[in-house]
Amino acid sequence: TLPPFVAGSLAWLDLAIIQPQATPWSVAGHEVARQQFTLPTPLALPAPTTAATLTEQPDYWLVTAANSQWQLDKQSGRITSWRKGGEEQLLAPIRDHFYRAPLDNDIGTSEADHADPSAWIARWQQAGLNDLTHRCLAIDASPHLGHIQVSDCYLVAGEARLLTRWQHQFSADGAMLLTIAVTSASVMPSLPRIGASLWLAKGEWDPQQRVVWLGRGPHENYPDRQLSADLGRWQQPLAAMHTPYIYPTDNGLRCDTRQLQLAGITIEGHFHFSVSRYSQPQLAKARHQTDLTAERGVHVCLDGFHMGVGGDDSWSQSVRPEYWLRPGHYSWHCVLR
């Protein structure tokens, strides 16, 4: 008999077949097979909250709530500053994120002087995904509701290719609920990711700094490569979140995450994430692990959606269609506190 579950909680049933005694082919305690089942739990109603204080300044909107203070720039429409207890949390504005440092599977049979036109990297570059021009279209603030809506456009050669709408809901407890809607034009290929990037200002972090998350783990996993990654609460040192592939690429994703905690920051929702001392542009440029140089702070990729990585082979466009992010409408959310 299972115990009653608290409303809003998460529960899984883990079953494993263990070899009790040593055999010619295994040691005692060897795990022969395992399976995880998600159990239904009661839904919880969201707790009522009150709005934060929004103040209009000449160049930005200032949001003050509890020990947090946010600034949203009027020109770019982006959160350019987040202070907690007077300490700045960001090294760069929070922004949309659609590209990934190409995987070996994304590159396929392409060579330095001859790109395979069917490879994902060629399709992304042809679509201009690695060189988008951002334009803020409109900012609509409702100070009495603690709410700011920002509409953005991403252009390639002057033509709109991606439209986004960010809903920022600030509450009096210092949290910011982000609801992000994305529309990808019909001429676009499958996007590598649909998410947001944060560059957290934590100076020279100790590589043993713990990263704690509730989601799939403990090892790297992607949407089409996650059967061995169980759901649970995991923690690892920051250095262990990087997967050192011989050829540097996007790496270290953890899927189906409900909560992420690092250095006093908590992010909640339903998302995929990676944390790294290396930016995506640096990973895309490097050819060997020795080319990588640890940067200030920590780069956090939050993905509402992430394309599969394929791997049936490494020379064809092998990501299965059900793991593509086709042109269309997408929406996701997260809470930062």
Short mmCIF file of C-alpha atoms in Angstrom, two decimals:
data_model
loop_
_atom_site.label_atom_id
_atom_site.label_comp_id
_atom_site.label_asym_id
_atom_site.label_seq_id
_atom_site.Cartn_x
_atom_site.Cartn_y
_atom_site.Cartn_z
CA THR A 1 0.00 0.00 0.00
CA LEU A 2 1.37 3.37 -1.00
CA PRO A 3 1.24 6.29 1.45
CA PRO A 4 -1.03 9.24 0.61
CA PHE A 5 0.69 11.84 -1.54
CA VAL A 6 0.77 15.54 -0.71
CA ALA A 7 -1.03 17.71 -3.26
CA GLY A 8 1.41 19.09 -5.79
CA SER A 9 4.11 16.54 -4.99
CA LEU A 10 5.94 14.28 -7.45
CA ALA A 11 6.17 10.51 -6.99
CA TRP A 12 7.83 7.64 -8.82
CA LEU A 13 7.97 3.89 -8.33
CA ASP A 14 11.42 2.44 -9.01
CA LEU A 15 11.67 -1.31 -9.62
CA ALA A 16 15.00 -3.11 -10.00
CA ILE A 17 16.03 -6.75 -10.45
CA ILE A 18 19.18 -7.42 -8.43
CA GLN A 19 21.42 -10.49 -8.66
CA PRO A 20 21.66 -11.56 -4.97
CA GLN A 21 24.72 -13.78 -5.36
CA ALA A 22 27.85 -13.71 -7.46
CA THR A 23 27.77 -15.71 -10.68
CA PRO A 24 30.40 -16.42 -13.35
CA TRP A 25 29.12 -13.34 -15.20
CA SER A 26 28.28 -10.91 -12.35
CA VAL A 27 29.19 -9.82 -8.87
CA ALA A 28 26.73 -10.03 -6.00
CA GLY A 29 24.34 -7.07 -6.11
CA HIS A 30 24.58 -6.65 -9.89
CA GLU A 31 21.54 -4.83 -11.31
CA VAL A 32 20.06 -6.88 -14.15
CA ALA A 33 17.21 -4.53 -15.10
CA ARG A 34 15.32 -1.53 -13.82
CA GLN A 35 12.22 0.48 -14.67
CA GLN A 36 10.73 3.70 -13.32
CA PHE A 37 7.01 4.50 -13.25
CA THR A 38 5.51 7.95 -12.68
CA LEU A 39 2.66 7.83 -10.15
CA PRO A 40 -0.39 10.13 -10.15
CA THR A 41 -0.53 12.69 -7.36
CA PRO A 42 -3.21 15.25 -6.42
CA LEU A 43 -2.99 18.64 -8.08
CA ALA A 44 -2.33 21.68 -5.92
CA LEU A 45 -3.92 25.08 -6.43
CA PRO A 46 -1.38 27.88 -6.86
CA ALA A 47 -0.90 29.94 -3.72
CA PRO A 48 -2.26 33.49 -4.00
CA THR A 49 0.40 36.18 -4.36
CA THR A 50 0.45 39.96 -4.42
CA ALA A 51 2.13 42.03 -7.10
CA ALA A 52 5.55 43.62 -6.83
CA THR A 53 6.17 47.37 -7.12
CA LEU A 54 6.93 48.65 -10.64
CA THR A 55 8.42 52.10 -11.10
CA GLU A 56 9.05 53.73 -14.47
CA GLN A 57 12.48 55.27 -14.95
CA PRO A 58 13.70 57.21 -18.03
CA ASP A 59 15.53 54.21 -19.54
CA TYR A 60 14.10 51.18 -17.75
CA TRP A 61 11.37 49.73 -15.60
CA LEU A 62 12.44 49.10 -11.99
CA VAL A 63 10.83 46.23 -10.09
CA THR A 64 11.26 45.97 -6.32
CA ALA A 65 10.04 42.97 -4.33
CA ALA A 66 11.32 41.46 -1.07
CA ASN A 67 15.12 41.23 -1.39
CA SER A 68 15.07 41.30 -5.21
CA GLN A 69 15.34 44.22 -7.60
CA TRP A 70 14.95 43.84 -11.36
CA GLN A 71 15.60 46.25 -14.23
CA LEU A 72 13.97 45.83 -17.65
CA ASP A 73 15.57 47.96 -20.35
CA LYS A 74 13.11 50.02 -22.41
CA GLN A 75 15.15 49.77 -25.61
CA SER A 76 15.98 46.06 -25.72
CA GLY A 77 13.02 44.82 -23.65
CA ARG A 78 15.36 42.55 -21.71
CA ILE A 79 16.07 42.04 -18.03
CA THR A 80 19.49 43.68 -17.72
CA SER A 81 19.90 43.56 -13.94
CA TRP A 82 18.75 41.32 -11.11
CA ARG A 83 19.98 42.14 -7.64
CA LYS A 84 19.36 39.91 -4.61
CA GLY A 85 20.27 41.36 -1.26
CA GLY A 86 22.09 44.12 -3.12
CA GLU A 87 24.28 41.67 -5.08
CA GLU A 88 24.11 41.60 -8.89
CA GLN A 89 23.17 38.18 -10.27
CA LEU A 90 23.65 38.75 -14.02
CA LEU A 91 26.65 39.35 -16.26
CA ALA A 92 24.45 39.80 -19.34
CA PRO A 93 20.74 40.33 -20.08
CA ILE A 94 18.39 37.35 -20.01
CA ARG A 95 17.54 36.55 -23.62
CA ASP A 96 15.99 34.09 -26.05
CA HIS A 97 18.16 31.15 -27.04
CA PHE A 98 17.64 29.17 -30.26
CA TYR A 99 21.09 27.84 -31.25
CA ARG A 100 23.37 25.12 -29.91
CA ALA A 101 27.08 24.50 -30.40
CA PRO A 102 26.86 21.87 -33.18
CA LEU A 103 27.14 18.25 -32.17
CA ASP A 104 29.15 15.79 -34.22
CA ASN A 105 25.79 14.43 -35.42
CA ASP A 106 24.72 17.95 -36.46
CA ILE A 107 27.86 18.34 -38.58
CA GLY A 108 27.62 14.92 -40.24
CA THR A 109 30.02 14.50 -43.16
CA SER A 110 30.68 18.24 -43.51
CA GLU A 111 34.31 19.29 -43.86
CA ALA A 112 36.02 22.63 -43.34
CA ASP A 113 35.90 23.46 -47.06
CA HIS A 114 32.82 21.48 -48.01
CA ALA A 115 29.59 21.61 -46.00
CA ASP A 116 27.12 18.79 -46.44
CA PRO A 117 23.96 20.72 -47.43
CA SER A 118 21.73 18.15 -45.74
CA ALA A 119 23.55 18.41 -42.39
CA TRP A 120 21.75 20.26 -39.62
CA ILE A 121 24.58 22.76 -39.21
CA ALA A 122 24.32 23.71 -42.90
CA ARG A 123 20.55 24.10 -42.69
CA TRP A 124 20.81 26.27 -39.56
CA GLN A 125 23.48 28.48 -41.06
CA GLN A 126 21.60 28.80 -44.34
CA ALA A 127 18.55 29.92 -42.35
CA GLY A 128 20.71 32.49 -40.50
CA LEU A 129 20.01 30.95 -37.12
CA ASN A 130 23.55 31.65 -35.93
CA ASP A 131 23.33 35.34 -36.92
CA LEU A 132 19.89 36.62 -35.92
CA THR A 133 19.17 40.33 -35.55
CA HIS A 134 17.04 41.16 -32.49
CA ARG A 135 14.42 43.90 -32.51
CA CYS A 136 12.14 44.84 -29.62
CA LEU A 137 8.69 45.58 -31.08
CA ALA A 138 6.69 46.68 -28.03
CA ILE A 139 6.71 46.88 -24.24
CA ASP A 140 3.40 46.94 -22.38
CA ALA A 141 3.68 47.49 -18.62
CA SER A 142 0.87 47.20 -16.04
CA PRO A 143 2.43 48.58 -12.83
CA HIS A 144 -0.63 47.89 -10.65
CA LEU A 145 -0.53 44.22 -11.70
CA GLY A 146 3.26 43.77 -11.47
CA HIS A 147 3.27 42.68 -15.10
CA ILE A 148 5.35 43.56 -18.19
CA GLN A 149 4.81 42.09 -21.65
CA VAL A 150 7.57 42.35 -24.25
CA SER A 151 7.16 41.49 -27.94
CA ASP A 152 10.30 40.76 -29.96
CA CYS A 153 11.25 39.88 -33.50
CA TYR A 154 14.34 38.10 -34.84
CA LEU A 155 15.31 38.90 -38.40
CA VAL A 156 17.54 37.40 -41.08
CA ALA A 157 18.53 39.80 -43.89
CA GLY A 158 15.70 42.10 -42.82
CA GLU A 159 13.04 39.36 -42.90
CA ALA A 160 11.23 38.24 -39.75
CA ARG A 161 11.97 34.63 -38.88
CA LEU A 162 11.05 34.32 -35.20
CA LEU A 163 8.53 36.17 -33.05
CA THR A 164 8.58 35.98 -29.25
CA ARG A 165 6.39 37.30 -26.47
CA TRP A 166 7.74 37.41 -22.93
CA GLN A 167 5.24 37.78 -20.08
CA HIS A 168 7.02 38.92 -16.90
CA GLN A 169 4.90 38.54 -13.77
CA PHE A 170 6.61 39.88 -10.64
CA SER A 171 5.30 38.94 -7.20
CA ALA A 172 5.86 40.53 -3.82
CA ASP A 173 7.94 37.58 -2.58
CA GLY A 174 10.70 38.46 -5.09
CA ALA A 175 9.86 35.84 -7.73
CA MET A 176 9.55 36.43 -11.47
CA LEU A 177 7.28 34.15 -13.51
CA LEU A 178 8.37 34.07 -17.15
CA THR A 179 5.89 32.82 -19.74
CA ILE A 180 7.54 32.76 -23.16
CA ALA A 181 5.70 32.22 -26.45
CA VAL A 182 7.67 31.63 -29.67
CA THR A 183 6.52 31.49 -33.29
CA SER A 184 8.92 30.09 -35.89
CA ALA A 185 8.33 31.04 -39.54
CA SER A 186 7.41 28.33 -42.03
CA VAL A 187 10.71 28.78 -43.91
CA MET A 188 12.76 27.84 -40.84
CA PRO A 189 14.25 24.37 -40.31
CA SER A 190 13.83 22.47 -37.07
CA LEU A 191 15.28 24.67 -34.32
CA PRO A 192 18.02 23.21 -32.09
CA ARG A 193 16.38 24.65 -28.99
CA ILE A 194 13.70 27.05 -27.80
CA GLY A 195 14.76 28.54 -24.52
CA ALA A 196 16.50 31.31 -22.62
CA SER A 197 20.10 31.95 -21.65
CA LEU A 198 21.35 33.38 -18.37
CA TRP A 199 24.93 34.38 -17.59
CA LEU A 200 25.09 34.36 -13.83
CA ALA A 201 27.54 36.67 -12.08
CA LYS A 202 29.16 34.50 -9.45
CA GLY A 203 32.80 35.34 -10.09
CA GLU A 204 35.32 32.53 -9.76
CA TRP A 205 33.10 29.68 -8.65
CA ASP A 206 34.61 26.73 -6.87
CA PRO A 207 34.33 23.79 -9.32
CA GLN A 208 33.03 21.78 -6.35
CA GLN A 209 30.06 24.16 -6.04
CA ARG A 210 26.98 21.94 -5.90
CA VAL A 211 24.28 22.00 -8.55
CA VAL A 212 21.01 20.52 -7.27
CA TRP A 213 18.07 19.65 -9.49
CA LEU A 214 14.80 17.72 -9.51
CA GLY A 215 14.57 16.02 -12.89
CA ARG A 216 16.37 13.42 -14.99
CA GLY A 217 19.89 12.45 -14.04
CA PRO A 218 22.42 12.15 -12.77
CA HIS A 219 24.21 11.93 -16.12
CA GLU A 220 23.72 13.97 -19.30
CA ASN A 221 20.48 13.22 -21.15
CA TYR A 222 18.65 14.61 -24.19
CA PRO A 223 15.00 14.26 -25.31
CA ASP A 224 15.77 11.25 -27.54
CA ARG A 225 18.45 9.81 -25.25
CA GLN A 226 17.12 9.61 -21.72
CA LEU A 227 15.83 6.11 -20.92
CA SER A 228 18.74 5.45 -18.55
CA ALA A 229 18.27 8.79 -16.75
CA ASP A 230 15.82 8.37 -13.89
CA LEU A 231 13.69 11.14 -12.46
CA GLY A 232 14.80 12.15 -8.99
CA ARG A 233 16.58 14.76 -6.92
CA TRP A 234 20.24 14.89 -7.92
CA GLN A 235 23.29 16.93 -7.04
CA GLN A 236 26.72 17.16 -8.58
CA PRO A 237 29.68 19.53 -8.43
CA LEU A 238 29.68 22.18 -11.12
CA ALA A 239 32.71 20.64 -12.84
CA ALA A 240 30.86 17.33 -13.30
CA MET A 241 28.05 18.99 -15.26
CA HIS A 242 30.35 19.36 -18.29
CA THR A 243 30.72 16.34 -20.60
CA PRO A 244 34.26 16.51 -22.07
CA TYR A 245 33.69 15.26 -25.61
CA ILE A 246 36.91 15.13 -27.67
CA TYR A 247 35.29 17.60 -30.08
CA PRO A 248 33.62 20.30 -27.92
CA THR A 249 29.88 20.67 -28.51
CA ASP A 250 26.69 21.51 -26.70
CA ASN A 251 26.66 19.10 -23.77
CA GLY A 252 25.46 18.36 -20.27
CA LEU A 253 21.71 18.75 -20.81
CA ARG A 254 19.39 17.44 -18.08
CA CYS A 255 15.77 16.96 -19.14
CA ASP A 256 12.33 17.17 -17.53
CA THR A 257 13.53 19.39 -14.69
CA ARG A 258 11.07 20.80 -12.17
CA GLN A 259 13.54 22.65 -9.96
CA LEU A 260 17.15 23.84 -10.27
CA GLN A 261 19.20 25.30 -7.41
CA LEU A 262 22.63 26.86 -7.69
CA ALA A 263 24.40 29.54 -5.68
CA GLY A 264 21.33 30.84 -3.91
CA ILE A 265 19.16 30.95 -7.04
CA THR A 266 16.13 28.70 -7.53
CA ILE A 267 14.45 28.11 -10.90
CA GLU A 268 11.17 26.18 -11.08
CA GLY A 269 8.92 25.01 -13.91
CA HIS A 270 9.20 22.19 -16.44
CA PHE A 271 12.32 22.63 -18.56
CA HIS A 272 15.63 21.18 -19.68
CA PHE A 273 18.86 22.82 -18.53
CA SER A 274 22.63 22.83 -18.71
CA VAL A 275 25.19 24.80 -16.69
CA SER A 276 28.72 25.47 -17.88
CA ARG A 277 31.79 27.65 -17.45
CA TYR A 278 31.89 27.86 -21.27
CA SER A 279 29.55 29.86 -23.50
CA GLN A 280 27.85 28.32 -26.53
CA PRO A 281 29.93 30.50 -28.95
CA GLN A 282 33.15 29.28 -27.31
CA LEU A 283 32.03 25.64 -27.53
CA ALA A 284 31.07 26.14 -31.19
CA LYS A 285 34.47 27.63 -32.03
CA ALA A 286 36.69 25.17 -30.13
CA ARG A 287 38.16 22.09 -31.82
CA HIS A 288 39.67 20.41 -28.74
CA GLN A 289 39.00 20.46 -25.00
CA THR A 290 42.34 22.24 -24.54
CA ASP A 291 40.94 25.16 -26.56
CA LEU A 292 38.36 25.88 -23.84
CA THR A 293 38.97 28.59 -21.26
CA ALA A 294 36.76 28.91 -18.18
CA GLU A 295 34.83 32.17 -18.28
CA ARG A 296 33.57 34.42 -15.51
CA GLY A 297 30.42 33.29 -13.79
CA VAL A 298 28.30 30.43 -15.08
CA HIS A 299 26.30 30.06 -18.29
CA VAL A 300 22.84 28.56 -17.77
CA CYS A 301 20.75 27.31 -20.71
CA LEU A 302 17.06 26.92 -19.87
CA ASP A 303 15.16 25.13 -22.63
CA GLY A 304 11.42 24.82 -22.86
CA PHE A 305 12.09 22.56 -25.86
CA HIS A 306 15.25 20.92 -27.22
CA MET A 307 15.68 19.05 -30.49
CA GLY A 308 16.90 15.46 -30.35
CA VAL A 309 20.53 14.57 -31.03
CA GLY A 310 20.03 11.50 -33.23
CA GLY A 311 22.81 8.94 -33.39
CA ASP A 312 21.45 6.10 -35.52
CA ASP A 313 24.57 7.01 -37.46
CA SER A 314 26.86 10.05 -37.51
CA TRP A 315 26.74 10.91 -41.21
CA SER A 316 23.06 11.43 -41.98
CA GLN A 317 20.26 13.67 -40.72
CA SER A 318 19.33 10.98 -38.22
CA VAL A 319 17.24 12.87 -35.65
CA ARG A 320 13.84 11.22 -35.80
CA PRO A 321 11.01 13.54 -36.88
CA GLU A 322 9.16 13.28 -33.56
CA TYR A 323 12.14 15.01 -31.93
CA TRP A 324 12.27 17.95 -34.36
CA LEU A 325 11.16 21.46 -33.38
CA ARG A 326 9.24 22.25 -36.54
CA PRO A 327 8.00 25.72 -37.56
CA GLY A 328 4.99 26.72 -35.50
CA HIS A 329 3.96 28.00 -32.09
CA TYR A 330 5.58 27.05 -28.77
CA SER A 331 5.06 28.20 -25.19
CA TRP A 332 6.87 27.45 -21.94
CA HIS A 333 7.41 29.00 -18.53
CA CYS A 334 9.71 29.11 -15.52
CA VAL A 335 9.94 30.93 -12.20
CA LEU A 336 13.15 32.61 -11.01
CA ARG A 337 13.56 33.44 -7.35
#
